[in-house]
mmCIF file of C-alpha atoms in Angstrom:
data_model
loop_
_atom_site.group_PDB
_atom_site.id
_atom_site.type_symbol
_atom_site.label_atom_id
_atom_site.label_comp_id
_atom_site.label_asym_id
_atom_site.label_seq_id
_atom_site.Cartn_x
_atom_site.Cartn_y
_atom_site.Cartn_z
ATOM 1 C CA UNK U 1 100.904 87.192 88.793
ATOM 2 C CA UNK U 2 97.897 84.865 90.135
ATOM 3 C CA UNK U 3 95.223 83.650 87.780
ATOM 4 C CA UNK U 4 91.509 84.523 88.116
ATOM 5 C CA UNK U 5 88.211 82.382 88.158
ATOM 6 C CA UNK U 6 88.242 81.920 84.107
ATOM 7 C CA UNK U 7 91.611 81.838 83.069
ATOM 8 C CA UNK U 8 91.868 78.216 83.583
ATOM 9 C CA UNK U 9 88.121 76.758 82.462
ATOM 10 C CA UNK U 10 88.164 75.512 78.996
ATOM 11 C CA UNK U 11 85.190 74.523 77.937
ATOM 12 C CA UNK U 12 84.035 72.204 75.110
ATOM 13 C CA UNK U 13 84.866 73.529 71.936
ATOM 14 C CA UNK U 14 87.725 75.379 73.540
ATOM 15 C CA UNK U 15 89.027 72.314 74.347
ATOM 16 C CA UNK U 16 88.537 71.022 70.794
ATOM 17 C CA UNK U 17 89.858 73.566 69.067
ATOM 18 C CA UNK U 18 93.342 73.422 71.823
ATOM 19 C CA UNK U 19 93.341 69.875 70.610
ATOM 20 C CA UNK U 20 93.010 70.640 66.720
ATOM 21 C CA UNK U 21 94.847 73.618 66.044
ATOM 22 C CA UNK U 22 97.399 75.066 69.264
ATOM 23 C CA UNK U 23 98.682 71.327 69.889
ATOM 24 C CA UNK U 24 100.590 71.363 66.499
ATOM 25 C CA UNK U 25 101.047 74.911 66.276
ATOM 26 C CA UNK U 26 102.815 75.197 69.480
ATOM 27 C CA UNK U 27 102.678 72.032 71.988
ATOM 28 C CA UNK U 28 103.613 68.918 70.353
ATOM 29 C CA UNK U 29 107.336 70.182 69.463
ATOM 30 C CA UNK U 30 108.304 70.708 73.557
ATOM 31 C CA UNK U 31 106.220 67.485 74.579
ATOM 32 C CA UNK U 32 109.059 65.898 72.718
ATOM 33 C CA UNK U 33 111.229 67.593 74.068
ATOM 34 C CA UNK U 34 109.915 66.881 77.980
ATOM 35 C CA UNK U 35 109.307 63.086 76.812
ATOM 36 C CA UNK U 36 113.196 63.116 75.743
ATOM 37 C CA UNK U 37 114.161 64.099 78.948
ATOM 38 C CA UNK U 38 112.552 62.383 81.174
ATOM 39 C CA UNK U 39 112.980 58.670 79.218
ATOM 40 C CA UNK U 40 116.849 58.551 80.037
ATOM 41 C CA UNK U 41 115.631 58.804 84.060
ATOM 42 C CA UNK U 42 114.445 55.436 83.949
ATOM 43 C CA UNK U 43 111.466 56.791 86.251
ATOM 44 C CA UNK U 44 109.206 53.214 86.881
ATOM 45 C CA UNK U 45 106.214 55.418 88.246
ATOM 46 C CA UNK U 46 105.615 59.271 86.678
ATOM 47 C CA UNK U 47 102.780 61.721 87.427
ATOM 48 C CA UNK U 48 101.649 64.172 84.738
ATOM 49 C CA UNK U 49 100.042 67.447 85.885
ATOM 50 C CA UNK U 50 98.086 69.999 83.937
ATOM 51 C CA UNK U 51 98.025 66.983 80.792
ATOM 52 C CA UNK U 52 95.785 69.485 78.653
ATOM 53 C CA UNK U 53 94.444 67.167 75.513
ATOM 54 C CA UNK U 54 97.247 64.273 76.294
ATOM 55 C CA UNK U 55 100.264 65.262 74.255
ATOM 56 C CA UNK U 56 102.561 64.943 76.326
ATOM 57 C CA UNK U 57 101.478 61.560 78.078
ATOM 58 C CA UNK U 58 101.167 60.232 74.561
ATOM 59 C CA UNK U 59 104.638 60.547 74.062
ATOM 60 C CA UNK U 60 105.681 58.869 77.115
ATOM 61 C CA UNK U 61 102.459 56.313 77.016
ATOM 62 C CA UNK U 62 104.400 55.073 73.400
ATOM 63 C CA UNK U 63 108.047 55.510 74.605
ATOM 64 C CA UNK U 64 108.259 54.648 78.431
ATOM 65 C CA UNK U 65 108.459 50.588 79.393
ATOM 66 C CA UNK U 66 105.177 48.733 79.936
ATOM 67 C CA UNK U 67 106.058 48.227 83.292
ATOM 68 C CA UNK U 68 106.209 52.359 84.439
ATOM 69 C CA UNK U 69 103.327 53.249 85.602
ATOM 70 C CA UNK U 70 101.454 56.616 84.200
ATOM 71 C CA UNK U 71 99.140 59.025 85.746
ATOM 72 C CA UNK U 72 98.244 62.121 83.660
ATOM 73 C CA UNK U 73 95.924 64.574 85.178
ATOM 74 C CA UNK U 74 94.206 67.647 85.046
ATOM 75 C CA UNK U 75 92.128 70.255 86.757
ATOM 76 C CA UNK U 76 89.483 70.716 83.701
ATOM 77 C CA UNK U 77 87.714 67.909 83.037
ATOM 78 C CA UNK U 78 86.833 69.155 79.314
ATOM 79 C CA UNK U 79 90.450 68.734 78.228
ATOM 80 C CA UNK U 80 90.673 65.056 79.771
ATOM 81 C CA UNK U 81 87.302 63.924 78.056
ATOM 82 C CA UNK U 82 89.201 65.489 74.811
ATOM 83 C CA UNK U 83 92.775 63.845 75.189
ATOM 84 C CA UNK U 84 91.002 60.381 76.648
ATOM 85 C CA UNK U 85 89.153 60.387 73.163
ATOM 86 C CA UNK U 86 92.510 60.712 71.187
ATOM 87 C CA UNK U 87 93.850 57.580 72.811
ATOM 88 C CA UNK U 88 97.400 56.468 73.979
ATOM 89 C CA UNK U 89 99.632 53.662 72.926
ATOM 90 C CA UNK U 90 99.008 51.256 76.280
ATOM 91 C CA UNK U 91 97.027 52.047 79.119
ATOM 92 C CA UNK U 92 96.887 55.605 80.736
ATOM 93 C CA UNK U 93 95.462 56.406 84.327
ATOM 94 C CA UNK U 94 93.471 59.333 83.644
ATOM 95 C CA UNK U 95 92.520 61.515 86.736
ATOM 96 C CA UNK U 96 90.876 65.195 87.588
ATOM 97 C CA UNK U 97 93.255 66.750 90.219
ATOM 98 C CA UNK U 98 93.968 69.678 91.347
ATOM 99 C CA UNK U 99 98.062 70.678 91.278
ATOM 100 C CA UNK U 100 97.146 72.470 94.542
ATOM 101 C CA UNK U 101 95.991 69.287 96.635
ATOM 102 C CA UNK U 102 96.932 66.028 94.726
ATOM 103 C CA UNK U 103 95.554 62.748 95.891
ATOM 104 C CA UNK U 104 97.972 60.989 96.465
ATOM 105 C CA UNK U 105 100.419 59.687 98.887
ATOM 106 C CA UNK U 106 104.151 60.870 100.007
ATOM 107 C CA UNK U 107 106.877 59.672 97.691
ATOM 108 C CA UNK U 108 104.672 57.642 95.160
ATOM 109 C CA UNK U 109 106.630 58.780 92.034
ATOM 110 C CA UNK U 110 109.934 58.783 90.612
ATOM 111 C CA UNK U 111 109.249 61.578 88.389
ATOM 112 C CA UNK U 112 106.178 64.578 88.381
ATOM 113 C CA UNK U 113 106.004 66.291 84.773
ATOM 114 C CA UNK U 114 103.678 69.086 83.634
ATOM 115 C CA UNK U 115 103.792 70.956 80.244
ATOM 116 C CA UNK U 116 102.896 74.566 80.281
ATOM 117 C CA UNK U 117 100.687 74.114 83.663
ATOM 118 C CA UNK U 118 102.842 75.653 86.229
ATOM 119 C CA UNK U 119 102.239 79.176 84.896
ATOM 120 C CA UNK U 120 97.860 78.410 85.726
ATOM 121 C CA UNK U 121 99.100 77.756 89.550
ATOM 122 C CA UNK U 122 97.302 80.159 92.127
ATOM 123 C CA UNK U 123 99.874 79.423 94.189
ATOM 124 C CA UNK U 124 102.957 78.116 92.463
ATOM 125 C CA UNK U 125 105.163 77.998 95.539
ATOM 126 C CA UNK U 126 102.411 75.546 96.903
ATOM 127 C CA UNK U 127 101.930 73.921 93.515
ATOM 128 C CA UNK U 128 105.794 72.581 93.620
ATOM 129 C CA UNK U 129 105.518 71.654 97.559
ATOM 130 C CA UNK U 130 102.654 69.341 96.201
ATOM 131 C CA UNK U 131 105.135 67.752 93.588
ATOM 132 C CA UNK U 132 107.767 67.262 95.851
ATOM 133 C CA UNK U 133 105.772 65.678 98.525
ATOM 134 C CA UNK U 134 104.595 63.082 96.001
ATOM 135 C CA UNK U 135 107.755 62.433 95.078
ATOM 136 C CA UNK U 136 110.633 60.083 96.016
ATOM 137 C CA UNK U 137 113.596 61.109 97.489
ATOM 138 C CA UNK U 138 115.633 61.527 93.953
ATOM 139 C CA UNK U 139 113.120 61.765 92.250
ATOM 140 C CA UNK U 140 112.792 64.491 89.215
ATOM 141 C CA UNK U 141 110.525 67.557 88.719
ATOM 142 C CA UNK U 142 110.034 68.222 85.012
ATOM 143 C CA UNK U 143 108.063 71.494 83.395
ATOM 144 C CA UNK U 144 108.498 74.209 81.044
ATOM 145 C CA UNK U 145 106.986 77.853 80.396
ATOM 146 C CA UNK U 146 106.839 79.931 77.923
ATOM 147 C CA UNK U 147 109.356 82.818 77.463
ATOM 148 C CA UNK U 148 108.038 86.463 77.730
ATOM 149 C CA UNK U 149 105.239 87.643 75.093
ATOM 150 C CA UNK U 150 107.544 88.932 72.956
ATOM 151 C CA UNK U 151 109.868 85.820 71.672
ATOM 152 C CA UNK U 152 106.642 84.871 70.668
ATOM 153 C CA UNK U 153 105.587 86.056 67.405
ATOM 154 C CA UNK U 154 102.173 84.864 66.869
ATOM 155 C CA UNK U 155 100.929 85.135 70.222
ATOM 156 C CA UNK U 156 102.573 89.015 71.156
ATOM 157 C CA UNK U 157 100.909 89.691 67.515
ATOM 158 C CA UNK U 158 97.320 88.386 68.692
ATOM 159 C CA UNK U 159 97.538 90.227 71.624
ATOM 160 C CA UNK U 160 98.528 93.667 70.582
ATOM 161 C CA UNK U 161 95.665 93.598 67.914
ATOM 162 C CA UNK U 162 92.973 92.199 70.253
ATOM 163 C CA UNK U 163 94.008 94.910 72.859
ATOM 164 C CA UNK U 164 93.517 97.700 70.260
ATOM 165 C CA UNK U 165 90.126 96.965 69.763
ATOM 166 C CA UNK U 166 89.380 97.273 73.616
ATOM 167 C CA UNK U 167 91.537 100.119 74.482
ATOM 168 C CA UNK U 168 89.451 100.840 77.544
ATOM 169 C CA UNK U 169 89.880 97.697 78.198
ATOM 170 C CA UNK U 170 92.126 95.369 76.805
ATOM 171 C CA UNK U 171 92.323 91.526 77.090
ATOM 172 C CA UNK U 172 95.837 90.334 78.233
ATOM 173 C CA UNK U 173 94.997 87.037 78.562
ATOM 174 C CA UNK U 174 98.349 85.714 76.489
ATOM 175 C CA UNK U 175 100.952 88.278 78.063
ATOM 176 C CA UNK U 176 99.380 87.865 81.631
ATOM 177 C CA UNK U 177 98.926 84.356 82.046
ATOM 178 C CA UNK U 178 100.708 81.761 79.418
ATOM 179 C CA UNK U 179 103.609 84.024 78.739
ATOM 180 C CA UNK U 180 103.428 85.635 82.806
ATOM 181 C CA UNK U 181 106.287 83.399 84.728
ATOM 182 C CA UNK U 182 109.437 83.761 82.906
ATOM 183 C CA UNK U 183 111.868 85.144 84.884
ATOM 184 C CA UNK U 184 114.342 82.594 86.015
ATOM 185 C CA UNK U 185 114.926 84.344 89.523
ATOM 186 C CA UNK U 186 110.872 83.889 90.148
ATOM 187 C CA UNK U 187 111.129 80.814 88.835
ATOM 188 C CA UNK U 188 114.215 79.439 90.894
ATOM 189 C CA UNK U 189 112.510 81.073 93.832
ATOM 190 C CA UNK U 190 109.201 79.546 94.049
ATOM 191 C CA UNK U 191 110.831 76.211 93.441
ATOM 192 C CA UNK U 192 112.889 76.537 96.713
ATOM 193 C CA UNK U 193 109.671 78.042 98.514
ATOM 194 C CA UNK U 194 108.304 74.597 97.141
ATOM 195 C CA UNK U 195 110.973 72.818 99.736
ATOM 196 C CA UNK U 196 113.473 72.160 96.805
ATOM 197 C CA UNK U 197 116.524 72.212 98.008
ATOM 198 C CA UNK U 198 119.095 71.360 94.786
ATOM 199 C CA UNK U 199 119.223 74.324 92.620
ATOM 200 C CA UNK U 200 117.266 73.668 88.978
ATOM 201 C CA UNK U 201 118.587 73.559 85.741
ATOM 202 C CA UNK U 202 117.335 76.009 83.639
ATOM 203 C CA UNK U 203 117.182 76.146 80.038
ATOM 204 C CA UNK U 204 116.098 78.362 76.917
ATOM 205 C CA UNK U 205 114.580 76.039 74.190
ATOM 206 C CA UNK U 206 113.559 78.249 70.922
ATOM 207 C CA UNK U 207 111.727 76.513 68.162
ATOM 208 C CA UNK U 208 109.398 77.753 65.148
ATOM 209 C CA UNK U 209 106.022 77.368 64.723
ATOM 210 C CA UNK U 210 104.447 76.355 61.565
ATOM 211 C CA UNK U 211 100.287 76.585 60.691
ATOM 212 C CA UNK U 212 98.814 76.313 56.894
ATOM 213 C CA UNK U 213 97.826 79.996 56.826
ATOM 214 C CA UNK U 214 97.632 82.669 59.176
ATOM 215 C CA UNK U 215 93.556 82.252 59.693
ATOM 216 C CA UNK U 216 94.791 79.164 61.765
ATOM 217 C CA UNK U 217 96.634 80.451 63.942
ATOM 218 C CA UNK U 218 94.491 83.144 64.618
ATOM 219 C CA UNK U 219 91.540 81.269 65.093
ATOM 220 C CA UNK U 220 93.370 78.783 67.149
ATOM 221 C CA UNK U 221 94.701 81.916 69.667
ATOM 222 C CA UNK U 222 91.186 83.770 69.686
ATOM 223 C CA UNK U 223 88.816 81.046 70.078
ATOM 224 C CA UNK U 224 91.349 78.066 71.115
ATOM 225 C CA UNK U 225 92.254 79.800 74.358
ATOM 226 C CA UNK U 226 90.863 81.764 77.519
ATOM 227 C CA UNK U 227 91.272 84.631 75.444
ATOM 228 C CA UNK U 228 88.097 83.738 73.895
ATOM 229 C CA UNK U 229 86.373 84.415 77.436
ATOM 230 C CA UNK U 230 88.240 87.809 78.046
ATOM 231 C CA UNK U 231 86.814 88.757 74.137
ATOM 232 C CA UNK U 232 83.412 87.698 74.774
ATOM 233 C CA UNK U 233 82.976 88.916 78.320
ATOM 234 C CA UNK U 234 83.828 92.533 76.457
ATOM 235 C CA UNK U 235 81.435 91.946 73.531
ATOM 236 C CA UNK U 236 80.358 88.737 72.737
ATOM 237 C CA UNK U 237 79.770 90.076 68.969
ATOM 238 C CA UNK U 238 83.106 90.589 68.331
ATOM 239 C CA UNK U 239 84.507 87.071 68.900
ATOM 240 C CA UNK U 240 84.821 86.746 64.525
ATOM 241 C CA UNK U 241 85.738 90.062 64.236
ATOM 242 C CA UNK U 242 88.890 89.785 66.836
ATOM 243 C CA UNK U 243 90.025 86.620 64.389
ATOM 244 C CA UNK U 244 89.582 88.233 61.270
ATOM 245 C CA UNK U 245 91.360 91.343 62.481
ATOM 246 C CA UNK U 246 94.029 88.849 64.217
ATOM 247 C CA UNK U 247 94.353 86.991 60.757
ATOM 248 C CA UNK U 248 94.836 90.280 58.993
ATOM 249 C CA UNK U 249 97.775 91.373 60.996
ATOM 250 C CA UNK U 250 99.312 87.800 60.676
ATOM 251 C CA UNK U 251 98.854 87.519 57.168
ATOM 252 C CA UNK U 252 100.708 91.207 56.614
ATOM 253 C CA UNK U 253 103.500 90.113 58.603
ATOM 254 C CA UNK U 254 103.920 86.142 57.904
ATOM 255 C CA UNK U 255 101.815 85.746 54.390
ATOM 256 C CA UNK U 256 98.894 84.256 54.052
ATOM 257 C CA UNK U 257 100.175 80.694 54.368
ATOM 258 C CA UNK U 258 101.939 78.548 54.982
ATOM 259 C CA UNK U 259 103.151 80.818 58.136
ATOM 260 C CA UNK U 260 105.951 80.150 60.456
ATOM 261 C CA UNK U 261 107.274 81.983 63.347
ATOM 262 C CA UNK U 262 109.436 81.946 66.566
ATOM 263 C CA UNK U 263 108.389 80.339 69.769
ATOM 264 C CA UNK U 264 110.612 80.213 72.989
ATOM 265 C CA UNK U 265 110.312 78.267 76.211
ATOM 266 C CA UNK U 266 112.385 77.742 79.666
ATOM 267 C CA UNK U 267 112.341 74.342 80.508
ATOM 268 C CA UNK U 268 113.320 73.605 84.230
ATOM 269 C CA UNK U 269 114.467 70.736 86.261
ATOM 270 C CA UNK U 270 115.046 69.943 89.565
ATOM 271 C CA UNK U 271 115.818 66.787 91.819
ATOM 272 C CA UNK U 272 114.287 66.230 95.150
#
């Protein structure tokens, strides 16, 4: 499952809202859980792809030595200008990169991490062969993805009411794309197209997610995501009415706040 031209542009106030609203709902609970394990791998240099708004490299900017170096980077240049504005504990090279081509040399890091990101890779196969090139030998390839759609309450919820009011044609943004790459065969696969040759570890990491009411977390799914391109390149009208009706269905289900419900993620790691 490949990504098309808009499923990775964020723009703005995308980005904004990602930053406000889908960063505590559903982020910041597995960047802690990355940042734990990588900081017991000593790593003295570390590359961050796909960084988003920064919450992952602000963990490790506050909890990895002085001396390790850190480069977080992204393909969208929207979400960098949003995390560079939140700030980081000590000094953060920030750079635009592409997973597909990175700039930089052959074994530079001890560790390449990426939160959520591999999933957005055209070409994941290619995506890892980059990581492990910029790696050193030993060195430590660290990501997660989300579990399929439907360990997900709040997102498999958004989507199936969204879809229903575009039966003709209805946006899948959430099932394709973010929840898309969770099969630990694919995933254990493209790795070892990617030149690894160690076998990863691969792990099921369930949490809950927590948001004031259920408006929230509808607004932050409908207009915090790509999703918000797939509604508006349908009817660019209906953008409020898709979170209303989203909130609606969330509210009958969870209450209207405080809300909480399941989230589940593989996390994967590999050695070079």
């Amino acid at each position: 499952m490949h990504t098309t031209e808009n499923d990775g542009r964020f723009s703005q106030a995308v980005a904004a809202l990602y930053q406000d609203l889908l960063v505590p709902l559903i982020f910041a609970s597995y960047a802690s859980d990355l940042v734990d394990r990588l900081i017991p791998l000593q790593p003295a240099s570390v590359l961050e792809l796909a960084a988003g708004t920064g919450v992952v490299t602000r963990g490790l900017a506050a909890r990895l030595p002085p001396a390790t170096s850190l480069v977080a980077t992204d393909l969208n240049e929207a979400m960098l200008a949003v995390a560079q504005v939140q700030g980081t504990a000590r000094p953060v090279d920030w750079r635009q990169a592409d997973a597909m081509a990175l700039p930089f040399a052959d074994a530079t890091f001890d560790a390449v991490v990426c939160q959520f990101g591999a999933m957005f890779f055209p070409d994941r196969a290619h995506a890892f062969a980059e990581a492990r090139r910029v790696l050193r030998p030993g060195g430590t390839l660290l990501f997660n993805v989300w579990d399929r759609i439907e360990t997900n309450d709040f997102a498999w919820i958004v989507t199936e009411v969204v879809a229903g009011m575009f039966p003709d044609d209805p946006p899948r943004f959430l099932a394709r794309l973010p929840h898309g790459y969770f099969s630990p065969q694919e995933l254990a696969h493209d790795i070892a197209g990617g030149g690894f040759t160690a076998p990863p570890s691969i792990e099921t990491v369930g949490a809950i997610s927590r948001a004031d009411s259920a408006g929230r977390v509808a607004l932050a799914y409908c207009q915090g995501t790509p999703l918000r391109g797939e509604i508006e390149a349908r009817d660019a009208t209906r953008l409020d009415e898709a979170t209303a009706a989203a909130t609606a269905a969330l509210a009958a289900r969870f209450g209207i706040g405080p809300v909480a419900g399941r989230i589940q993620a593989l996390v994967v790691q590999v050695a070079r």
